[in-house]
Coordinates of N, CA and C in Angstrom, one line a residue:
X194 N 119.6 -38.3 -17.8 CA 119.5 -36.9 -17.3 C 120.6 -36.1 -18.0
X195 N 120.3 -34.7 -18.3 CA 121.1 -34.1 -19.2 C 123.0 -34.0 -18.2
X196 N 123.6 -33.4 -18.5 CA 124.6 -32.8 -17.4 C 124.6 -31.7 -17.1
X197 N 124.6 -31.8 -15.4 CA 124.9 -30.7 -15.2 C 123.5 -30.8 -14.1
X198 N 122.5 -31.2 -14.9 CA 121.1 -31.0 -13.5 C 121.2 -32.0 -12.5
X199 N 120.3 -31.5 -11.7 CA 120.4 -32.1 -9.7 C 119.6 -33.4 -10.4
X200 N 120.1 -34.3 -9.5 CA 119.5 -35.7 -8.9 C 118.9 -35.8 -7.5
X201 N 118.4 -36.4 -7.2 CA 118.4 -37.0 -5.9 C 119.5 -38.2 -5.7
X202 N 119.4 -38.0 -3.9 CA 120.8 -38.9 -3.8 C 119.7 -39.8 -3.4
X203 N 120.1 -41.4 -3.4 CA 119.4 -42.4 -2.8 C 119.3 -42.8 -1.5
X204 N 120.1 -42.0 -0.5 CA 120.2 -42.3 0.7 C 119.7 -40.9 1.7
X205 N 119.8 -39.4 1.3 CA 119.5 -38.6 2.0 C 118.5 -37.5 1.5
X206 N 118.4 -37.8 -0.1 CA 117.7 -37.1 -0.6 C 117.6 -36.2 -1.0
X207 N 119.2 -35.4 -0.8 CA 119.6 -34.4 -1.3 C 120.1 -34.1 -3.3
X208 N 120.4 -33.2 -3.4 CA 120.4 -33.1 -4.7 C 121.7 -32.8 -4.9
X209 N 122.3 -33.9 -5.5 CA 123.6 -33.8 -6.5 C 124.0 -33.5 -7.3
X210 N 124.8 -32.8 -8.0 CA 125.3 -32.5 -9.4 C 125.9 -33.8 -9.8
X211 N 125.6 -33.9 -11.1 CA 126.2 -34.7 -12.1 C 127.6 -34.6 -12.8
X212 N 128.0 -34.8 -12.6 CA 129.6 -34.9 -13.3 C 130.3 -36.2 -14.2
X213 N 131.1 -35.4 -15.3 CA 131.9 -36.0 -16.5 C 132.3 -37.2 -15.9
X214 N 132.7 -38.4 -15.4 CA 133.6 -39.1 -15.0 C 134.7 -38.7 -15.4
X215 N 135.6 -38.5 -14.0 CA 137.1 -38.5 -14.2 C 138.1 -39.3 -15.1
X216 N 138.9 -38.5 -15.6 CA 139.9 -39.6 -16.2 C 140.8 -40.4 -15.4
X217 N 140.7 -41.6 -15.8 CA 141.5 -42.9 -15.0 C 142.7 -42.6 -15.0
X218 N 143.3 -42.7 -13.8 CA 144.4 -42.2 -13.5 C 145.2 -43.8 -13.3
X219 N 147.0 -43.7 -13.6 CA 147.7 -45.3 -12.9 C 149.1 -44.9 -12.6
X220 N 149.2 -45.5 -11.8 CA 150.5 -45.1 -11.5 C 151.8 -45.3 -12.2
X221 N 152.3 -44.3 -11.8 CA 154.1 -44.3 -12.4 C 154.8 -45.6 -12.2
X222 N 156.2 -45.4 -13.3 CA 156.3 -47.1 -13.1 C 157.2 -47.6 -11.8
X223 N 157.8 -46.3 -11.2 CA 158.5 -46.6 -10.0 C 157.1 -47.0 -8.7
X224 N 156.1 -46.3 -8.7 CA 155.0 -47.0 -7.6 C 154.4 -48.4 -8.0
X225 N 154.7 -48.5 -9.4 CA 153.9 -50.1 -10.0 C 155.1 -51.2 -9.5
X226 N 156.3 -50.7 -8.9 CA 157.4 -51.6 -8.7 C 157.5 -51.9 -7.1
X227 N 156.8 -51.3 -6.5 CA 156.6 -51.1 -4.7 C 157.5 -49.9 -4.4
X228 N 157.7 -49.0 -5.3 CA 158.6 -47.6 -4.9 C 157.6 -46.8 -4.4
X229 N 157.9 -45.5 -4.1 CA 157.0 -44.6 -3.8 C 157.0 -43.7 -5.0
X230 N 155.6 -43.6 -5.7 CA 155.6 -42.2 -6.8 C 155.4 -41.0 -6.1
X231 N 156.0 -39.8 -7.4 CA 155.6 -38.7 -6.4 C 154.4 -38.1 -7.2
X232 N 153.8 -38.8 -7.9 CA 152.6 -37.9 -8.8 C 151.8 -39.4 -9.7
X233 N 151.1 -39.2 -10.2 CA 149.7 -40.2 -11.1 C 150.5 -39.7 -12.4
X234 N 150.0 -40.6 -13.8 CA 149.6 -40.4 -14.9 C 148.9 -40.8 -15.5
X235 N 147.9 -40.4 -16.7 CA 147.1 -41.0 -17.4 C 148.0 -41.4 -18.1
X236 N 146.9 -43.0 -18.9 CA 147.6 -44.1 -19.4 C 148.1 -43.5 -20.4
X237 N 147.8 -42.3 -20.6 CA 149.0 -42.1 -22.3 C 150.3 -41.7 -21.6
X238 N 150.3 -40.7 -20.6 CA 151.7 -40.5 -19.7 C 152.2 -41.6 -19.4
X239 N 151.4 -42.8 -19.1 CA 152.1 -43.7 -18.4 C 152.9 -44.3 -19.1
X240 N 152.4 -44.8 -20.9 CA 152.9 -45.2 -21.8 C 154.2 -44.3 -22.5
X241 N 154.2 -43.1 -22.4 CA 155.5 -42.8 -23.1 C 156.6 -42.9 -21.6
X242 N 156.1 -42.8 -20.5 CA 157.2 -43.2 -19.6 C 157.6 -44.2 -19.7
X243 N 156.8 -45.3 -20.1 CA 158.1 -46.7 -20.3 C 158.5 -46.9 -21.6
X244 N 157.9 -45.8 -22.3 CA 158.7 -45.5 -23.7 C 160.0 -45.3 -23.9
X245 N 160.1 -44.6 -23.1 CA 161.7 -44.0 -22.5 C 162.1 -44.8 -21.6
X246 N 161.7 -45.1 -20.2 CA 162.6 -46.5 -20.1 C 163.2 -47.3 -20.5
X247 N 162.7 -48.0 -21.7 CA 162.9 -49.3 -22.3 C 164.1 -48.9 -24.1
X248 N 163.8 -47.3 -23.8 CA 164.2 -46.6 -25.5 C 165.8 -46.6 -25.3
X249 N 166.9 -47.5 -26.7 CA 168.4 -47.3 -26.6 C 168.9 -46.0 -26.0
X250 N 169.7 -46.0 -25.1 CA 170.5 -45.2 -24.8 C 170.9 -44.5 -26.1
X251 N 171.1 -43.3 -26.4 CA 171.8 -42.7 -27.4 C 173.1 -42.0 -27.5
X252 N 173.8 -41.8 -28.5 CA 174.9 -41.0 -28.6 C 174.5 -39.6 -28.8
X253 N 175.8 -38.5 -28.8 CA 175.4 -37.5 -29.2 C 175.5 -36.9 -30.4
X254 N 174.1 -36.4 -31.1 CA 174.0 -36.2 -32.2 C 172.8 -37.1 -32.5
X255 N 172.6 -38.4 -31.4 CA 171.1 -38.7 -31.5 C 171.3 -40.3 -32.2
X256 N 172.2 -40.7 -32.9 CA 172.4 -42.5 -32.9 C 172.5 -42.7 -31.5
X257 N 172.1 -43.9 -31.7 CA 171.9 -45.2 -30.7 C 173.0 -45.7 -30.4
X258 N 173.4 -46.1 -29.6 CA 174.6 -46.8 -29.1 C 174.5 -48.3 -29.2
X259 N 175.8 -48.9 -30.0 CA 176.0 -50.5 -30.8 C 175.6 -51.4 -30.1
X260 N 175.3 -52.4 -30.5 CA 175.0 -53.9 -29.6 C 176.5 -54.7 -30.0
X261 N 176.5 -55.3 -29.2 CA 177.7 -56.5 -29.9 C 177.8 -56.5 -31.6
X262 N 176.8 -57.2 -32.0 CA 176.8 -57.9 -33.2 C 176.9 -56.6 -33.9
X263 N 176.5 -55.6 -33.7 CA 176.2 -54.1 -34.9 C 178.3 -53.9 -34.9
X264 N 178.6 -53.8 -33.8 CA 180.0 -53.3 -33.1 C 180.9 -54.3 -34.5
X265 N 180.5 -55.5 -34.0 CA 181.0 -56.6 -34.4 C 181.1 -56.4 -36.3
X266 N 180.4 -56.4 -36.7 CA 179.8 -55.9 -38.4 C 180.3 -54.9 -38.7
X267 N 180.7 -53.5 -38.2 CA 181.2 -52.4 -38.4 C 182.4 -52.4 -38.4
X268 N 183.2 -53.4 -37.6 CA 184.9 -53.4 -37.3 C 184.9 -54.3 -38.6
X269 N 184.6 -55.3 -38.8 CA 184.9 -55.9 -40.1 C 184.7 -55.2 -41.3
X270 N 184.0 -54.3 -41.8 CA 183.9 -53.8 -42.8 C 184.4 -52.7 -42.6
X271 N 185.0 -52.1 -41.7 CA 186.2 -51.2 -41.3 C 187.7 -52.1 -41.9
X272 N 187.5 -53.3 -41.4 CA 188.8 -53.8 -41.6 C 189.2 -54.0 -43.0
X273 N 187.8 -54.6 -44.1 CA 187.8 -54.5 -45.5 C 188.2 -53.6 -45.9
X274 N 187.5 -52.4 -45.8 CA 187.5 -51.0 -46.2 C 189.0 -50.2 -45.8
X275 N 189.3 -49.9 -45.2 CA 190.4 -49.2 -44.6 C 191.8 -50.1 -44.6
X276 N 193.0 -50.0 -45.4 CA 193.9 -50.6 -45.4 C 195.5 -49.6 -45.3
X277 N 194.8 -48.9 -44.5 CA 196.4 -48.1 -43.2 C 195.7 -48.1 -42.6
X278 N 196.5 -48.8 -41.5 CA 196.3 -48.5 -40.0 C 197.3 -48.3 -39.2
X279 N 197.7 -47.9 -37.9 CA 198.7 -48.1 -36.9 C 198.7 -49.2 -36.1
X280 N 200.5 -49.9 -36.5 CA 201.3 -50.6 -36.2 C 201.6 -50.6 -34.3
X281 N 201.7 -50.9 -33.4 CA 202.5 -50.2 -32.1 C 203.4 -51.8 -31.6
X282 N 204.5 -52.0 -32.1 CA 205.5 -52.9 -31.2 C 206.1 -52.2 -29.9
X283 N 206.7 -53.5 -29.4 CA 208.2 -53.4 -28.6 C 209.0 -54.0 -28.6
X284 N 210.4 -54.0 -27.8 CA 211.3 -54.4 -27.9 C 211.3 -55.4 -26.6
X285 N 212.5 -56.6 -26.0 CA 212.1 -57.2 -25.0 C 211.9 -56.1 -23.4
X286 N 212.5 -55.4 -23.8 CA 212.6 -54.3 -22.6 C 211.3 -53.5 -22.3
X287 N 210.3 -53.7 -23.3 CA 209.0 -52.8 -23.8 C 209.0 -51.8 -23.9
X288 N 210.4 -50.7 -24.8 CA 210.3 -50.0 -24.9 C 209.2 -49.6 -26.5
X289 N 208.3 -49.3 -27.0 CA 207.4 -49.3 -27.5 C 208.1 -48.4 -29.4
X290 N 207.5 -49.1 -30.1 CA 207.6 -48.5 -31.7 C 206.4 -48.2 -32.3
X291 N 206.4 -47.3 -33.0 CA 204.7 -47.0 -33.9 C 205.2 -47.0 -35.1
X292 N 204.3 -47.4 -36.1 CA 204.6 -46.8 -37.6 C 203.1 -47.0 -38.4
X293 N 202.9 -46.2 -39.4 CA 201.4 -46.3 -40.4 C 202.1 -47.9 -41.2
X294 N 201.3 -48.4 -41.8 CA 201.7 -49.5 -42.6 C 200.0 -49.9 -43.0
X295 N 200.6 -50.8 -44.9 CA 199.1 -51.1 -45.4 C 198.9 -52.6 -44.4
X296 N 197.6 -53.1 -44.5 CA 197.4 -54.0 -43.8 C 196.2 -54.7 -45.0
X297 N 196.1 -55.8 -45.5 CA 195.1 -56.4 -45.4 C 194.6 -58.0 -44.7
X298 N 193.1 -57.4 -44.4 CA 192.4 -58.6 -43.8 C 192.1 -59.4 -44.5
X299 N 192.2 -61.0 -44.4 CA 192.3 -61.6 -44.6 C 190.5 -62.9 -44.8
X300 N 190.2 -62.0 -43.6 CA 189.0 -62.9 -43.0 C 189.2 -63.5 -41.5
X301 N 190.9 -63.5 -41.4 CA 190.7 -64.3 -40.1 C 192.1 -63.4 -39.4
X302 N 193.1 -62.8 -40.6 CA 194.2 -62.1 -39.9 C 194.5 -61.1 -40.6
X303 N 195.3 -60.3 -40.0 CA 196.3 -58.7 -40.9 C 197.0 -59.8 -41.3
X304 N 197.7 -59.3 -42.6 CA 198.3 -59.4 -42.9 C 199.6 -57.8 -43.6
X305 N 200.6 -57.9 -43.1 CA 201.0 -56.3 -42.9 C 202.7 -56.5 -44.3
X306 N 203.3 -55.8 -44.0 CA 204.4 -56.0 -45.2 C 205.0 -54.6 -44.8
X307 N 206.3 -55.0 -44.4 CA 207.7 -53.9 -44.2 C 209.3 -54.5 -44.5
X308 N 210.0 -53.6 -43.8 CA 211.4 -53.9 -44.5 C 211.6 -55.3 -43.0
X309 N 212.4 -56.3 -43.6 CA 212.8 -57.4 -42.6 C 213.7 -56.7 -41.7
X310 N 214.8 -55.8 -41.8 CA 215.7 -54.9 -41.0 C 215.2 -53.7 -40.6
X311 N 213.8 -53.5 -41.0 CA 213.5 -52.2 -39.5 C 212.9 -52.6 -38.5
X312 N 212.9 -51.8 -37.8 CA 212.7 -51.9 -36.2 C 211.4 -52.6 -35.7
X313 N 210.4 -52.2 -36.5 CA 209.1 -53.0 -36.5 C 209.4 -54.6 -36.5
X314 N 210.0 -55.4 -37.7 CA 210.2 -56.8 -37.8 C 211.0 -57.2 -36.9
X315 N 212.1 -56.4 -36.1 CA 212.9 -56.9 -35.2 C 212.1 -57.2 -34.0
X316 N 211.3 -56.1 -33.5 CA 210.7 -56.0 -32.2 C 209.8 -57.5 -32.2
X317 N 209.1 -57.7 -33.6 CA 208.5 -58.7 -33.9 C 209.1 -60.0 -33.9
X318 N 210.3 -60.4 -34.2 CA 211.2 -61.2 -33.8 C 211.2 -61.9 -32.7
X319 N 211.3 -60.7 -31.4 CA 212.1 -60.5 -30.7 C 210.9 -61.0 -29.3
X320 N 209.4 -60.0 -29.8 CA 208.6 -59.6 -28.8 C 207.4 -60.3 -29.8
X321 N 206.5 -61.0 -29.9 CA 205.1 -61.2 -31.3 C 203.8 -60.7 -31.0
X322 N 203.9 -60.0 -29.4 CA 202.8 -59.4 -29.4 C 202.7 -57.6 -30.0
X323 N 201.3 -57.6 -30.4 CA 201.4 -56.0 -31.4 C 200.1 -55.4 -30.6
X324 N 200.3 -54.0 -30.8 CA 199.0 -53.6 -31.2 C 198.5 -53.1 -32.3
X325 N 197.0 -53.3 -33.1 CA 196.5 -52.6 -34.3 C 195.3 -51.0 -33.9
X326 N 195.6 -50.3 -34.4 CA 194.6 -49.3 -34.4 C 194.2 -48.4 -36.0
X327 N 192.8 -48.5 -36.0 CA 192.4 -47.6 -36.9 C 191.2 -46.5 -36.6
X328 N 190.8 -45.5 -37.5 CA 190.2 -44.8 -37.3 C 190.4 -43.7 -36.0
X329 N 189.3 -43.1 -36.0 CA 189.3 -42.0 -34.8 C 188.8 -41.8 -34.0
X330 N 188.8 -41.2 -32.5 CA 188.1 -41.8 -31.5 C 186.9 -42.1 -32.0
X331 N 186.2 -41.0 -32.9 CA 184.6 -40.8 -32.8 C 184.1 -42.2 -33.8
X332 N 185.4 -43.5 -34.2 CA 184.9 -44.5 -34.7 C 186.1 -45.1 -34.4
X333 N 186.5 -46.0 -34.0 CA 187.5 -46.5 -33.6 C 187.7 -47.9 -33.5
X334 N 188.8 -48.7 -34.1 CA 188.7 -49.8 -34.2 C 190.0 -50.1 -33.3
X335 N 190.8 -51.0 -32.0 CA 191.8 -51.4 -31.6 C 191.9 -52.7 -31.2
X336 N 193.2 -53.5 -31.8 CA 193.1 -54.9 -31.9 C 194.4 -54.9 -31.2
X337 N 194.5 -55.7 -30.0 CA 195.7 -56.4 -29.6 C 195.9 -58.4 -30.7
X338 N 197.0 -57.9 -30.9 CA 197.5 -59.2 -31.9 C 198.8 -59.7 -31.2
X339 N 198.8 -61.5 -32.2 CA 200.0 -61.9 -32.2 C 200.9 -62.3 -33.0
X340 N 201.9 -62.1 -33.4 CA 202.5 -62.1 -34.9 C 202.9 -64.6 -35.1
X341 N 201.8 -64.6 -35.6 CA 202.1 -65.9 -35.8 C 202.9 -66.5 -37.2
X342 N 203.3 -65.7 -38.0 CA 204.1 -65.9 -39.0 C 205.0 -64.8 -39.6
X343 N 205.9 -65.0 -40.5 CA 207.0 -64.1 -41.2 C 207.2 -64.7 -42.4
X344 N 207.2 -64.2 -43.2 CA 208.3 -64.9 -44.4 C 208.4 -63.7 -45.5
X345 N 209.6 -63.6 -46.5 CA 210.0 -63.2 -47.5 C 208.9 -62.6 -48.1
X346 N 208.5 -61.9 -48.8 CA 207.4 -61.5 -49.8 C 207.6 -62.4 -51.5
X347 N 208.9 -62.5 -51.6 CA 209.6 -63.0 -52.9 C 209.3 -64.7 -52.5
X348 N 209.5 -65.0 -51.5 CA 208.9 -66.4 -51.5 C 206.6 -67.1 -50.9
X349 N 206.3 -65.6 -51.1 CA 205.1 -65.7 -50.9 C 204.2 -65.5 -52.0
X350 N 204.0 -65.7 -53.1 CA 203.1 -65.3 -54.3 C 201.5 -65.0 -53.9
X351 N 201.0 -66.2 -53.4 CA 199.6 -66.5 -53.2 C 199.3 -65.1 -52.2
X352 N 200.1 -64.8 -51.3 CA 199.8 -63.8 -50.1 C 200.4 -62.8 -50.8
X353 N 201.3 -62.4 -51.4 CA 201.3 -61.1 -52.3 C 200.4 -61.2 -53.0
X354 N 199.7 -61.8 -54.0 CA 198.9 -61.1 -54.8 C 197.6 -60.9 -54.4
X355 N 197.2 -61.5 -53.1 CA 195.9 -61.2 -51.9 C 196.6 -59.9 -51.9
X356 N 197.6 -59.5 -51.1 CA 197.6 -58.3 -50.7 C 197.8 -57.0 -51.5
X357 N 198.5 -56.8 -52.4 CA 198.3 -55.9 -53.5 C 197.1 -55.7 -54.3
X358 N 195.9 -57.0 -54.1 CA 194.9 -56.6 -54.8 C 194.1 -56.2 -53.6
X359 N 194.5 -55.9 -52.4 CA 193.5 -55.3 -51.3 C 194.2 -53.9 -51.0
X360 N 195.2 -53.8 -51.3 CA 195.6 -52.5 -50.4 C 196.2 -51.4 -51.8
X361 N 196.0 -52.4 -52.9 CA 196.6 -51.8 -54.2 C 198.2 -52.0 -54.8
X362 N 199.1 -52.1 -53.7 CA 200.7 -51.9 -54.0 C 201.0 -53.3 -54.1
X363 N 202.1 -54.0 -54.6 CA 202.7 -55.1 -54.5 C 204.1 -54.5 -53.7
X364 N 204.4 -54.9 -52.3 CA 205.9 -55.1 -52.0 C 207.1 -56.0 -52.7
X365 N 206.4 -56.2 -53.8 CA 207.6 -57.5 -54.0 C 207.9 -56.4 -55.7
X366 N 207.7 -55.2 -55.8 CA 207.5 -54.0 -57.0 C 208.7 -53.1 -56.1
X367 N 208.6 -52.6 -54.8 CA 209.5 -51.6 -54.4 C 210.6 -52.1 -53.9
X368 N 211.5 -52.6 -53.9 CA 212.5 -53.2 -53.3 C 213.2 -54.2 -52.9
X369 N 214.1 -54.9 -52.4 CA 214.4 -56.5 -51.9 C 214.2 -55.9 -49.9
X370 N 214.0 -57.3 -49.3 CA 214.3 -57.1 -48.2 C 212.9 -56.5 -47.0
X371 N 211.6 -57.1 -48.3 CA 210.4 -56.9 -47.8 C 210.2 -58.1 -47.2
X372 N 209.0 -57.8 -46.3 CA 208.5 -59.4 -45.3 C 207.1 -59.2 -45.4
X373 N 206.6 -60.1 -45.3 CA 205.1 -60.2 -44.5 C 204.8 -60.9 -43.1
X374 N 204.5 -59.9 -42.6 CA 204.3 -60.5 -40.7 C 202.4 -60.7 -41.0
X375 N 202.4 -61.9 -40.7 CA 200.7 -62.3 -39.7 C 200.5 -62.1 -38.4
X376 N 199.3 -60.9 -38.7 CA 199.0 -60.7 -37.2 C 197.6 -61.3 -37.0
X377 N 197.6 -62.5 -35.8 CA 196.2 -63.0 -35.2 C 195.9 -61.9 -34.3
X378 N 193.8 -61.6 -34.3 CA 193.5 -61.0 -33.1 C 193.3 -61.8 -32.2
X379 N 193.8 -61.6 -30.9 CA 193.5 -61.6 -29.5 C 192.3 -60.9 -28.6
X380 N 192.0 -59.8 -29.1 CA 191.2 -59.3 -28.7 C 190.8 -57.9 -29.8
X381 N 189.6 -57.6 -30.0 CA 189.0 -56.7 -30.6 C 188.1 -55.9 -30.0
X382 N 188.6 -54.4 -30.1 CA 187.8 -53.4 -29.5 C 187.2 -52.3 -30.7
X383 N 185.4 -52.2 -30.5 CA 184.6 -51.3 -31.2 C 184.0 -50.3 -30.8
X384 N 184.5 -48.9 -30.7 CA 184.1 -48.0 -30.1 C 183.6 -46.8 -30.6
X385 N 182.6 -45.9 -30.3 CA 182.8 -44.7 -31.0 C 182.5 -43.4 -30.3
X386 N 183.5 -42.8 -29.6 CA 183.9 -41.7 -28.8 C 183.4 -42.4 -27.2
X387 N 183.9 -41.8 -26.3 CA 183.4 -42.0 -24.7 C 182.2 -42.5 -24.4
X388 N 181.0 -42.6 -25.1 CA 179.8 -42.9 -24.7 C 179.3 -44.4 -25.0
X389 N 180.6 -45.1 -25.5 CA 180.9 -46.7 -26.1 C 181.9 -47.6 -25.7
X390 N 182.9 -46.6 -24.6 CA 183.2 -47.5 -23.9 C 183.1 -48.8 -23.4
X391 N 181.9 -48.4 -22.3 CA 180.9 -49.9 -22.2 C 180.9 -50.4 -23.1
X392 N 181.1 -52.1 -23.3 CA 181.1 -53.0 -24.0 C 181.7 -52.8 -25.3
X393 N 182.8 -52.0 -25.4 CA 183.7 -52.1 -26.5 C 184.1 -53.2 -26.8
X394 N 184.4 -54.8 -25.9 CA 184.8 -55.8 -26.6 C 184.0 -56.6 -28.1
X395 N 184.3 -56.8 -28.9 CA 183.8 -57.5 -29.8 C 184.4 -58.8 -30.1
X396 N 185.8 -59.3 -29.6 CA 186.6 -60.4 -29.2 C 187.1 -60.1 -28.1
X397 N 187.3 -61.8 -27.3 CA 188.2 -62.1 -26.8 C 188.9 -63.0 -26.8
X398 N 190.1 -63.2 -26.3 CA 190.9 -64.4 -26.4 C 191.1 -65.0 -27.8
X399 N 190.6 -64.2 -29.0 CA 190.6 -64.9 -30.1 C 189.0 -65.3 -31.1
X400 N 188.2 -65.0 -29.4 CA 186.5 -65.7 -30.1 C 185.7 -64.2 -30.0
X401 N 184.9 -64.6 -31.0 CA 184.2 -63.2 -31.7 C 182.7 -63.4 -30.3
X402 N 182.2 -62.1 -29.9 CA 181.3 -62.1 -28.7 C 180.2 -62.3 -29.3
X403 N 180.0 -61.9 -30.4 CA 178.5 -61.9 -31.2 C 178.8 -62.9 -32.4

């Protein structure tokens, strides 16, 4: 029967109009959970709703916010890449020291190079835990370390010439009375501005999270 013309009903005999079948309606995903919805959607509404559900949290400007392993991958090739960073000692009293210094990574530690008589190598002496920082908030890399070695630069060849071919300079070229301090991570943080807080860890204790 075309649409639109009368039928008879089967039970009273009256005449009916014919109509389109309605579109199938399902519920939102808070009523599919025993919540209360406050409206229906068709299945295509229903589907971009758990599109967004289930879609990464983002930053602003519209990246996604890191997973461990991504966090994890980016600090290390931060740590290749980038050889100044900030130094932060103390003294036994904690009163606190900062300085820029080259650094290169090793694979497993900083390896850093200053005068044995400034204040940095003493505090280090004295106190072995450090802090490392690079970059800027909107990428940020912070490592609590512990200075597990020292020695001369003039008695180190193999670790001078790793390090001058990473950071470019040889210490053992500007002066007497250079050192190289080893700094182990203890903990590694990967952040990038306030919206990465959450799960900034990428180490702890020494062990990589991802």
């Amino acid at each position: 029967m075309a649409e639109g013309r009368g039928r008879r009903h089967p039970r009273d005999g009256a005449l009916a109009r014919v109509h389109p079948p309605l579109a199938r309606r399902v519920p939102l995903a808070g009523h599919a959970e025993g919540r209360p919805a406050r409206a229906c959607a068709t299945p295509r509404a229903a589907r971009q709703g758990l599109e967004l559900r289930h879609r990464p949290r983002q930053l602003e400007g519209g990246s996604e916010l890191r997973d461990t392993a991504t966090r994890k991958a980016d600090a290390l090739a931060a740590l290749e890449k980038q050889h100044d960073i900030w130094l932060a000692t103390a003294d036994v009293a904690g009163r606190p020291h900062i300085i820029a210094v080259s650094a290169w990574w090793d694979g497993t530690d900083l390896v850093v190079a200053t005068r044995g008589a400034s204040k940095t190598a003493r505090n280090l002496a004295m106190n072995p835990s450090a802090k490392v920082a690079r970059g800027a908030p909107s990428d940020a890399v912070v490592i609590d370390a512990q200075m597990i070695d020292s020695r001369a630069v003039e008695d180190s060849a193999d670790l001078a010439g790793g390090f001058a071919a990473a950071v470019g300079w040889d210490p053992r070229e500007v002066g007497e009375g250079w050192m190289f301090f080893r700094l182990r991570p203890v903990r590694i943080q990967a952040f990038r501005g306030y919206d990465e807080i959450g799960g900034r860890d990428v180490m702890v204790r020494s062990r990589w999270l991802a």
